[in-house]
Amino acid sequence: MPNFKNSRMAEDIKREMTAILRELKDPRIDKLLTIVRADLSGDMSNCKIYVSSLEGMERTKESVAGLKSAAGFIRRELFHRLKMRKSPELTFVADNSIERSAEISKKLNDLL
């Protein structure tokens, strides 16, 4: 049976993470960083957040390092904004899906 509360909370985390990213002042975090998806565990104690950047995988990995150092602040902000009972442990994962989709789009346009 699907857990609708879990998926709804993951979408809320994704939405709020996008807003929190815009407020962070760390120069390592790319301004074009995008939250691809948020995977929340069944007991809502762990959350993997997949991020991607238009500037490439190296810039995404650098941004993940900045996000890991700000994880405590981000976790506290999520807790206050979403009025959760317990804030999940955040894990940031670099993802190259935006870069890959831009390459595919370019190849398709070259065919036309």
mmCIF file of N, CA and C in Angstrom:
data_model
loop_
_atom_site.group_PDB
_atom_site.id
_atom_site.type_symbol
_atom_site.label_atom_id
_atom_site.label_comp_id
_atom_site.label_asym_id
_atom_site.label_seq_id
_atom_site.Cartn_x
_atom_site.Cartn_y
_atom_site.Cartn_z
ATOM 1 N N MET A 1 0.842 -1.177 0.000
ATOM 2 C CA MET A 1 0.000 0.000 0.000
ATOM 3 C C MET A 1 0.888 1.242 0.000
ATOM 4 N N PRO A 2 0.638 2.194 -0.902
ATOM 5 C CA PRO A 2 1.485 3.383 -0.966
ATOM 6 C C PRO A 2 1.287 4.279 0.252
ATOM 7 N N ASN A 3 2.368 4.886 0.663
ATOM 8 C CA ASN A 3 2.333 5.774 1.805
ATOM 9 C C ASN A 3 2.251 7.213 1.290
ATOM 10 N N PHE A 4 1.052 7.763 1.240
ATOM 11 C CA PHE A 4 0.843 9.095 0.676
ATOM 12 C C PHE A 4 1.436 10.187 1.559
ATOM 13 N N LYS A 5 1.412 9.987 2.872
ATOM 14 C CA LYS A 5 1.979 10.990 3.766
ATOM 15 C C LYS A 5 3.474 11.129 3.529
ATOM 16 N N ASN A 6 4.137 10.008 3.309
ATOM 17 C CA ASN A 6 5.575 10.016 3.073
ATOM 18 C C ASN A 6 5.913 10.755 1.781
ATOM 19 N N SER A 7 5.189 10.470 0.705
ATOM 20 C CA SER A 7 5.480 11.132 -0.567
ATOM 21 C C SER A 7 5.105 12.613 -0.521
ATOM 22 N N ARG A 8 4.057 12.946 0.191
ATOM 23 C CA ARG A 8 3.666 14.346 0.335
ATOM 24 C C ARG A 8 4.719 15.121 1.130
ATOM 25 N N MET A 9 5.256 14.497 2.179
ATOM 26 C CA MET A 9 6.291 15.142 2.980
ATOM 27 C C MET A 9 7.577 15.304 2.167
ATOM 28 N N ALA A 10 7.896 14.326 1.321
ATOM 29 C CA ALA A 10 9.086 14.431 0.468
ATOM 30 C C ALA A 10 8.946 15.598 -0.501
ATOM 31 N N GLU A 11 7.754 15.812 -1.041
ATOM 32 C CA GLU A 11 7.517 16.953 -1.930
ATOM 33 C C GLU A 11 7.607 18.270 -1.167
ATOM 34 N N ASP A 12 7.117 18.290 0.069
ATOM 35 C CA ASP A 12 7.224 19.497 0.891
ATOM 36 C C ASP A 12 8.685 19.815 1.197
ATOM 37 N N ILE A 13 9.465 18.779 1.489
ATOM 38 C CA ILE A 13 10.891 18.973 1.754
ATOM 39 C C ILE A 13 11.584 19.517 0.511
ATOM 40 N N LYS A 14 11.248 18.979 -0.640
ATOM 41 C CA LYS A 14 11.849 19.448 -1.903
ATOM 42 C C LYS A 14 11.519 20.922 -2.134
ATOM 43 N N ARG A 15 10.270 21.307 -1.915
ATOM 44 C CA ARG A 15 9.847 22.698 -2.109
ATOM 45 C C ARG A 15 10.573 23.635 -1.151
ATOM 46 N N GLU A 16 10.627 23.263 0.128
ATOM 47 C CA GLU A 16 11.275 24.119 1.118
ATOM 48 C C GLU A 16 12.786 24.160 0.929
ATOM 49 N N MET A 17 13.373 23.049 0.490
ATOM 50 C CA MET A 17 14.822 23.028 0.238
ATOM 51 C C MET A 17 15.181 24.008 -0.863
ATOM 52 N N THR A 18 14.342 24.125 -1.881
ATOM 53 C CA THR A 18 14.585 25.073 -2.962
ATOM 54 C C THR A 18 14.614 26.495 -2.412
ATOM 55 N N ALA A 19 13.696 26.820 -1.513
ATOM 56 C CA ALA A 19 13.669 28.156 -0.913
ATOM 57 C C ALA A 19 14.878 28.382 -0.003
ATOM 58 N N ILE A 20 15.263 27.367 0.757
ATOM 59 C CA ILE A 20 16.400 27.499 1.675
ATOM 60 C C ILE A 20 17.697 27.673 0.894
ATOM 61 N N LEU A 21 17.838 26.974 -0.235
ATOM 62 C CA LEU A 21 19.051 27.098 -1.050
ATOM 63 C C LEU A 21 19.282 28.535 -1.490
ATOM 64 N N ARG A 22 18.220 29.247 -1.802
ATOM 65 C CA ARG A 22 18.346 30.630 -2.271
ATOM 66 C C ARG A 22 18.810 31.562 -1.154
ATOM 67 N N GLU A 23 18.642 31.151 0.106
ATOM 68 C CA GLU A 23 19.033 31.989 1.240
ATOM 69 C C GLU A 23 20.450 31.731 1.724
ATOM 70 N N LEU A 24 21.056 30.623 1.317
ATOM 71 C CA LEU A 24 22.392 30.281 1.792
ATOM 72 C C LEU A 24 23.437 31.200 1.176
ATOM 73 N N LYS A 25 24.428 31.580 1.975
ATOM 74 C CA LYS A 25 25.438 32.534 1.537
ATOM 75 C C LYS A 25 26.793 31.881 1.236
ATOM 76 N N ASP A 26 26.886 30.578 1.301
ATOM 77 C CA ASP A 26 28.149 29.870 1.081
ATOM 78 C C ASP A 26 28.575 30.004 -0.384
ATOM 79 N N PRO A 27 29.794 30.481 -0.661
ATOM 80 C CA PRO A 27 30.232 30.636 -2.058
ATOM 81 C C PRO A 27 30.444 29.310 -2.784
ATOM 82 N N ARG A 28 30.557 28.203 -2.042
ATOM 83 C CA ARG A 28 30.722 26.894 -2.693
ATOM 84 C C ARG A 28 29.436 26.414 -3.334
ATOM 85 N N ILE A 29 28.304 26.897 -2.843
ATOM 86 C CA ILE A 29 27.005 26.445 -3.344
ATOM 87 C C ILE A 29 26.650 27.236 -4.596
ATOM 88 N N ASP A 30 26.450 26.522 -5.688
ATOM 89 C CA ASP A 30 26.153 27.112 -6.985
ATOM 90 C C ASP A 30 24.791 27.801 -6.966
ATOM 91 N N LYS A 31 24.701 28.960 -7.608
ATOM 92 C CA LYS A 31 23.428 29.683 -7.685
ATOM 93 C C LYS A 31 22.438 28.974 -8.606
ATOM 94 N N LEU A 32 22.941 28.144 -9.536
ATOM 95 C CA LEU A 32 22.081 27.417 -10.466
ATOM 96 C C LEU A 32 21.821 25.984 -10.011
ATOM 97 N N LEU A 33 21.990 25.722 -8.728
ATOM 98 C CA LEU A 33 21.776 24.391 -8.179
ATOM 99 C C LEU A 33 20.285 24.083 -8.131
ATOM 100 N N THR A 34 19.938 22.861 -8.530
ATOM 101 C CA THR A 34 18.542 22.442 -8.583
ATOM 102 C C THR A 34 18.340 21.189 -7.748
ATOM 103 N N ILE A 35 17.240 21.141 -7.017
ATOM 104 C CA ILE A 35 16.863 19.939 -6.284
ATOM 105 C C ILE A 35 16.152 19.025 -7.278
ATOM 106 N N VAL A 36 16.755 17.865 -7.564
ATOM 107 C CA VAL A 36 16.161 16.934 -8.518
ATOM 108 C C VAL A 36 15.044 16.143 -7.850
ATOM 109 N N ARG A 37 15.349 15.550 -6.695
ATOM 110 C CA ARG A 37 14.311 14.826 -5.956
ATOM 111 C C ARG A 37 14.745 14.631 -4.515
ATOM 112 N N ALA A 38 13.783 14.310 -3.682
ATOM 113 C CA ALA A 38 14.028 14.028 -2.275
ATOM 114 C C ALA A 38 13.425 12.663 -1.962
ATOM 115 N N ASP A 39 14.251 11.753 -1.466
ATOM 116 C CA ASP A 39 13.788 10.420 -1.072
ATOM 117 C C ASP A 39 13.755 10.343 0.445
ATOM 118 N N LEU A 40 12.561 10.199 0.986
ATOM 119 C CA LEU A 40 12.372 10.132 2.421
ATOM 120 C C LEU A 40 12.166 8.681 2.829
ATOM 121 N N SER A 41 12.845 8.251 3.888
ATOM 122 C CA SER A 41 12.702 6.870 4.342
ATOM 123 C C SER A 41 11.314 6.650 4.930
ATOM 124 N N GLY A 42 10.948 5.397 5.103
ATOM 125 C CA GLY A 42 9.615 5.045 5.582
ATOM 126 C C GLY A 42 9.304 5.584 6.961
ATOM 127 N N ASP A 43 10.304 5.634 7.846
ATOM 128 C CA ASP A 43 10.084 6.144 9.195
ATOM 129 C C ASP A 43 10.379 7.644 9.311
ATOM 130 N N MET A 44 10.665 8.276 8.172
ATOM 131 C CA MET A 44 10.932 9.714 8.081
ATOM 132 C C MET A 44 12.114 10.159 8.930
ATOM 133 N N SER A 45 13.109 9.291 9.110
ATOM 134 C CA SER A 45 14.280 9.682 9.884
ATOM 135 C C SER A 45 15.469 10.027 8.995
ATOM 136 N N ASN A 46 15.452 9.608 7.740
ATOM 137 C CA ASN A 46 16.528 9.904 6.799
ATOM 138 C C ASN A 46 15.945 10.435 5.505
ATOM 139 N N CYS A 47 16.659 11.382 4.901
ATOM 140 C CA CYS A 47 16.212 11.943 3.633
ATOM 141 C C CYS A 47 17.426 12.156 2.731
ATOM 142 N N LYS A 48 17.391 11.550 1.548
ATOM 143 C CA LYS A 48 18.421 11.768 0.546
ATOM 144 C C LYS A 48 17.924 12.838 -0.404
ATOM 145 N N ILE A 49 18.725 13.870 -0.579
ATOM 146 C CA ILE A 49 18.352 14.967 -1.462
ATOM 147 C C ILE A 49 19.326 14.977 -2.625
ATOM 148 N N TYR A 50 18.793 14.759 -3.831
ATOM 149 C CA TYR A 50 19.603 14.718 -5.046
ATOM 150 C C TYR A 50 19.631 16.110 -5.663
ATOM 151 N N VAL A 51 20.850 16.636 -5.882
ATOM 152 C CA VAL A 51 21.012 17.973 -6.444
ATOM 153 C C VAL A 51 21.812 17.894 -7.733
ATOM 154 N N SER A 52 21.558 18.842 -8.630
ATOM 155 C CA SER A 52 22.248 18.888 -9.905
ATOM 156 C C SER A 52 22.471 20.339 -10.292
ATOM 157 N N SER A 53 23.523 20.572 -11.091
ATOM 158 C CA SER A 53 23.847 21.919 -11.529
ATOM 159 C C SER A 53 24.033 21.948 -13.033
ATOM 160 N N LEU A 54 23.694 23.064 -13.634
ATOM 161 C CA LEU A 54 23.890 23.232 -15.067
ATOM 162 C C LEU A 54 25.368 23.374 -15.424
ATOM 163 N N GLU A 55 26.192 23.724 -14.454
ATOM 164 C CA GLU A 55 27.607 23.986 -14.711
ATOM 165 C C GLU A 55 28.477 22.733 -14.663
ATOM 166 N N GLY A 56 27.913 21.573 -14.513
ATOM 167 C CA GLY A 56 28.681 20.338 -14.567
ATOM 168 C C GLY A 56 28.777 19.607 -13.242
ATOM 169 N N MET A 57 29.330 18.414 -13.333
ATOM 170 C CA MET A 57 29.401 17.530 -12.171
ATOM 171 C C MET A 57 30.413 18.025 -11.124
ATOM 172 N N GLU A 58 31.517 18.631 -11.544
ATOM 173 C CA GLU A 58 32.508 19.115 -10.588
ATOM 174 C C GLU A 58 31.917 20.221 -9.709
ATOM 175 N N ARG A 59 31.169 21.114 -10.339
ATOM 176 C CA ARG A 59 30.530 22.201 -9.602
ATOM 177 C C ARG A 59 29.442 21.653 -8.670
ATOM 178 N N THR A 60 28.770 20.603 -9.106
ATOM 179 C CA THR A 60 27.748 19.972 -8.263
ATOM 180 C C THR A 60 28.386 19.343 -7.030
ATOM 181 N N LYS A 61 29.520 18.663 -7.216
ATOM 182 C CA LYS A 61 30.215 18.041 -6.070
ATOM 183 C C LYS A 61 30.717 19.092 -5.092
ATOM 184 N N GLU A 62 31.185 20.217 -5.620
ATOM 185 C CA GLU A 62 31.627 21.311 -4.758
ATOM 186 C C GLU A 62 30.437 21.875 -3.965
ATOM 187 N N SER A 63 29.295 21.972 -4.618
ATOM 188 C CA SER A 63 28.088 22.459 -3.947
ATOM 189 C C SER A 63 27.626 21.484 -2.867
ATOM 190 N N VAL A 64 27.761 20.182 -3.115
ATOM 191 C CA VAL A 64 27.384 19.168 -2.124
ATOM 192 C C VAL A 64 28.249 19.316 -0.877
ATOM 193 N N ALA A 65 29.536 19.626 -1.064
ATOM 194 C CA ALA A 65 30.420 19.846 0.089
ATOM 195 C C ALA A 65 29.933 21.042 0.909
ATOM 196 N N GLY A 66 29.519 22.102 0.237
ATOM 197 C CA GLY A 66 28.971 23.266 0.938
ATOM 198 C C GLY A 66 27.668 22.949 1.651
ATOM 199 N N LEU A 67 26.824 22.147 1.011
ATOM 200 C CA LEU A 67 25.552 21.757 1.632
ATOM 201 C C LEU A 67 25.778 20.876 2.855
ATOM 202 N N LYS A 68 26.776 19.994 2.788
ATOM 203 C CA LYS A 68 27.062 19.127 3.936
ATOM 204 C C LYS A 68 27.512 19.949 5.139
ATOM 205 N N SER A 69 28.272 21.022 4.880
ATOM 206 C CA SER A 69 28.717 21.848 6.003
ATOM 207 C C SER A 69 27.564 22.671 6.580
ATOM 208 N N ALA A 70 26.546 22.943 5.778
ATOM 209 C CA ALA A 70 25.389 23.710 6.247
ATOM 210 C C ALA A 70 24.214 22.807 6.617
ATOM 211 N N ALA A 71 24.434 21.510 6.720
ATOM 212 C CA ALA A 71 23.340 20.552 6.945
ATOM 213 C C ALA A 71 22.590 20.818 8.250
ATOM 214 N N GLY A 72 23.289 21.213 9.292
ATOM 215 C CA GLY A 72 22.627 21.494 10.563
ATOM 216 C C GLY A 72 21.661 22.662 10.454
ATOM 217 N N PHE A 73 22.112 23.740 9.808
ATOM 218 C CA PHE A 73 21.250 24.903 9.601
ATOM 219 C C PHE A 73 20.046 24.540 8.743
ATOM 220 N N ILE A 74 20.274 23.797 7.659
ATOM 221 C CA ILE A 74 19.196 23.408 6.747
ATOM 222 C C ILE A 74 18.182 22.525 7.470
ATOM 223 N N ARG A 75 18.683 21.600 8.269
ATOM 224 C CA ARG A 75 17.799 20.691 9.016
ATOM 225 C C ARG A 75 16.914 21.470 9.997
ATOM 226 N N ARG A 76 17.500 22.437 10.681
ATOM 227 C CA ARG A 76 16.736 23.257 11.630
ATOM 228 C C ARG A 76 15.686 24.090 10.905
ATOM 229 N N GLU A 77 16.058 24.672 9.752
ATOM 230 C CA GLU A 77 15.103 25.468 8.979
ATOM 231 C C GLU A 77 13.928 24.609 8.493
ATOM 232 N N LEU A 78 14.232 23.405 8.007
ATOM 233 C CA LEU A 78 13.156 22.505 7.583
ATOM 234 C C LEU A 78 12.220 22.176 8.743
ATOM 235 N N PHE A 79 12.804 21.926 9.910
ATOM 236 C CA PHE A 79 12.022 21.592 11.100
ATOM 237 C C PHE A 79 11.039 22.718 11.436
ATOM 238 N N HIS A 80 11.515 23.959 11.376
ATOM 239 C CA HIS A 80 10.653 25.091 11.732
ATOM 240 C C HIS A 80 9.624 25.402 10.639
ATOM 241 N N ARG A 81 10.020 25.286 9.388
ATOM 242 C CA ARG A 81 9.108 25.635 8.292
ATOM 243 C C ARG A 81 7.998 24.606 8.098
ATOM 244 N N LEU A 82 8.319 23.325 8.288
ATOM 245 C CA LEU A 82 7.339 22.269 8.036
ATOM 246 C C LEU A 82 6.618 21.800 9.291
ATOM 247 N N LYS A 83 6.984 22.328 10.445
ATOM 248 C CA LYS A 83 6.342 21.966 11.716
ATOM 249 C C LYS A 83 6.318 20.446 11.906
ATOM 250 N N MET A 84 7.493 19.847 11.796
ATOM 251 C CA MET A 84 7.623 18.398 11.906
ATOM 252 C C MET A 84 7.831 17.999 13.363
ATOM 253 N N ARG A 85 7.490 16.764 13.677
ATOM 254 C CA ARG A 85 7.777 16.229 15.003
ATOM 255 C C ARG A 85 9.263 15.963 15.164
ATOM 256 N N LYS A 86 9.843 15.399 14.118
ATOM 257 C CA LYS A 86 11.254 15.032 14.140
ATOM 258 C C LYS A 86 11.843 15.394 12.787
ATOM 259 N N SER A 87 12.968 16.072 12.812
ATOM 260 C CA SER A 87 13.616 16.479 11.566
ATOM 261 C C SER A 87 14.471 15.327 11.034
ATOM 262 N N PRO A 88 14.358 14.996 9.743
ATOM 263 C CA PRO A 88 15.141 13.876 9.204
ATOM 264 C C PRO A 88 16.616 14.228 9.041
ATOM 265 N N GLU A 89 17.440 13.213 9.107
ATOM 266 C CA GLU A 89 18.871 13.360 8.841
ATOM 267 C C GLU A 89 19.026 13.565 7.335
ATOM 268 N N LEU A 90 19.734 14.618 6.926
ATOM 269 C CA LEU A 90 19.849 14.958 5.514
ATOM 270 C C LEU A 90 21.149 14.429 4.919
ATOM 271 N N THR A 91 21.034 13.823 3.752
ATOM 272 C CA THR A 91 22.186 13.359 2.986
ATOM 273 C C THR A 91 22.067 13.957 1.588
ATOM 274 N N PHE A 92 23.109 14.659 1.166
ATOM 275 C CA PHE A 92 23.095 15.301 -0.147
ATOM 276 C C PHE A 92 23.883 14.457 -1.131
ATOM 277 N N VAL A 93 23.300 14.241 -2.322
ATOM 278 C CA VAL A 93 23.893 13.396 -3.351
ATOM 279 C C VAL A 93 23.996 14.204 -4.647
ATOM 280 N N ALA A 94 25.208 14.207 -5.244
ATOM 281 C CA ALA A 94 25.405 14.891 -6.527
ATOM 282 C C ALA A 94 24.810 14.037 -7.636
ATOM 283 N N ASP A 95 24.072 14.682 -8.526
ATOM 284 C CA ASP A 95 23.389 13.997 -9.619
ATOM 285 C C ASP A 95 23.653 14.785 -10.899
ATOM 286 N N ASN A 96 23.893 14.102 -12.005
ATOM 287 C CA ASN A 96 24.179 14.814 -13.250
ATOM 288 C C ASN A 96 23.015 14.743 -14.233
ATOM 289 N N SER A 97 21.813 14.609 -13.756
ATOM 290 C CA SER A 97 20.662 14.425 -14.641
ATOM 291 C C SER A 97 20.354 15.668 -15.478
ATOM 292 N N ILE A 98 20.542 16.857 -14.941
ATOM 293 C CA ILE A 98 20.264 18.070 -15.720
ATOM 294 C C ILE A 98 21.291 18.219 -16.838
ATOM 295 N N GLU A 99 22.544 17.972 -16.523
ATOM 296 C CA GLU A 99 23.597 18.049 -17.535
ATOM 297 C C GLU A 99 23.353 17.011 -18.639
ATOM 298 N N ARG A 100 22.979 15.807 -18.236
ATOM 299 C CA ARG A 100 22.722 14.741 -19.202
ATOM 300 C C ARG A 100 21.514 15.062 -20.087
ATOM 301 N N SER A 101 20.460 15.617 -19.496
ATOM 302 C CA SER A 101 19.281 15.957 -20.295
ATOM 303 C C SER A 101 19.568 17.118 -21.247
ATOM 304 N N ALA A 102 20.447 18.046 -20.859
ATOM 305 C CA ALA A 102 20.826 19.139 -21.757
ATOM 306 C C ALA A 102 21.605 18.594 -22.956
ATOM 307 N N GLU A 103 22.474 17.597 -22.719
ATOM 308 C CA GLU A 103 23.215 16.968 -23.823
ATOM 309 C C GLU A 103 22.272 16.244 -24.778
ATOM 310 N N ILE A 104 21.306 15.523 -24.241
ATOM 311 C CA ILE A 104 20.343 14.798 -25.077
ATOM 312 C C ILE A 104 19.519 15.784 -25.899
ATOM 313 N N SER A 105 19.091 16.866 -25.276
ATOM 314 C CA SER A 105 18.320 17.877 -25.987
ATOM 315 C C SER A 105 19.132 18.500 -27.117
ATOM 316 N N LYS A 106 20.405 18.751 -26.867
ATOM 317 C CA LYS A 106 21.280 19.321 -27.890
ATOM 318 C C LYS A 106 21.440 18.349 -29.065
ATOM 319 N N LYS A 107 21.629 17.062 -28.755
ATOM 320 C CA LYS A 107 21.766 16.053 -29.816
ATOM 321 C C LYS A 107 20.492 15.941 -30.642
ATOM 322 N N LEU A 108 19.335 16.005 -29.980
ATOM 323 C CA LEU A 108 18.076 15.943 -30.710
ATOM 324 C C LEU A 108 17.880 17.156 -31.612
ATOM 325 N N ASN A 109 18.281 18.307 -31.130
ATOM 326 C CA ASN A 109 18.172 19.514 -31.948
ATOM 327 C C ASN A 109 19.133 19.489 -33.136
ATOM 328 N N ASP A 110 20.296 18.848 -32.952
ATOM 329 C CA ASP A 110 21.262 18.728 -34.043
ATOM 330 C C ASP A 110 20.734 17.812 -35.153
ATOM 331 N N LEU A 111 19.899 16.843 -34.793
ATOM 332 C CA LEU A 111 19.337 15.929 -35.781
ATOM 333 C C LEU A 111 18.317 16.625 -36.686
ATOM 334 N N LEU A 112 17.660 17.634 -36.164
ATOM 335 C CA LEU A 112 16.627 18.345 -36.928
ATOM 336 C C LEU A 112 17.229 19.333 -37.831
#
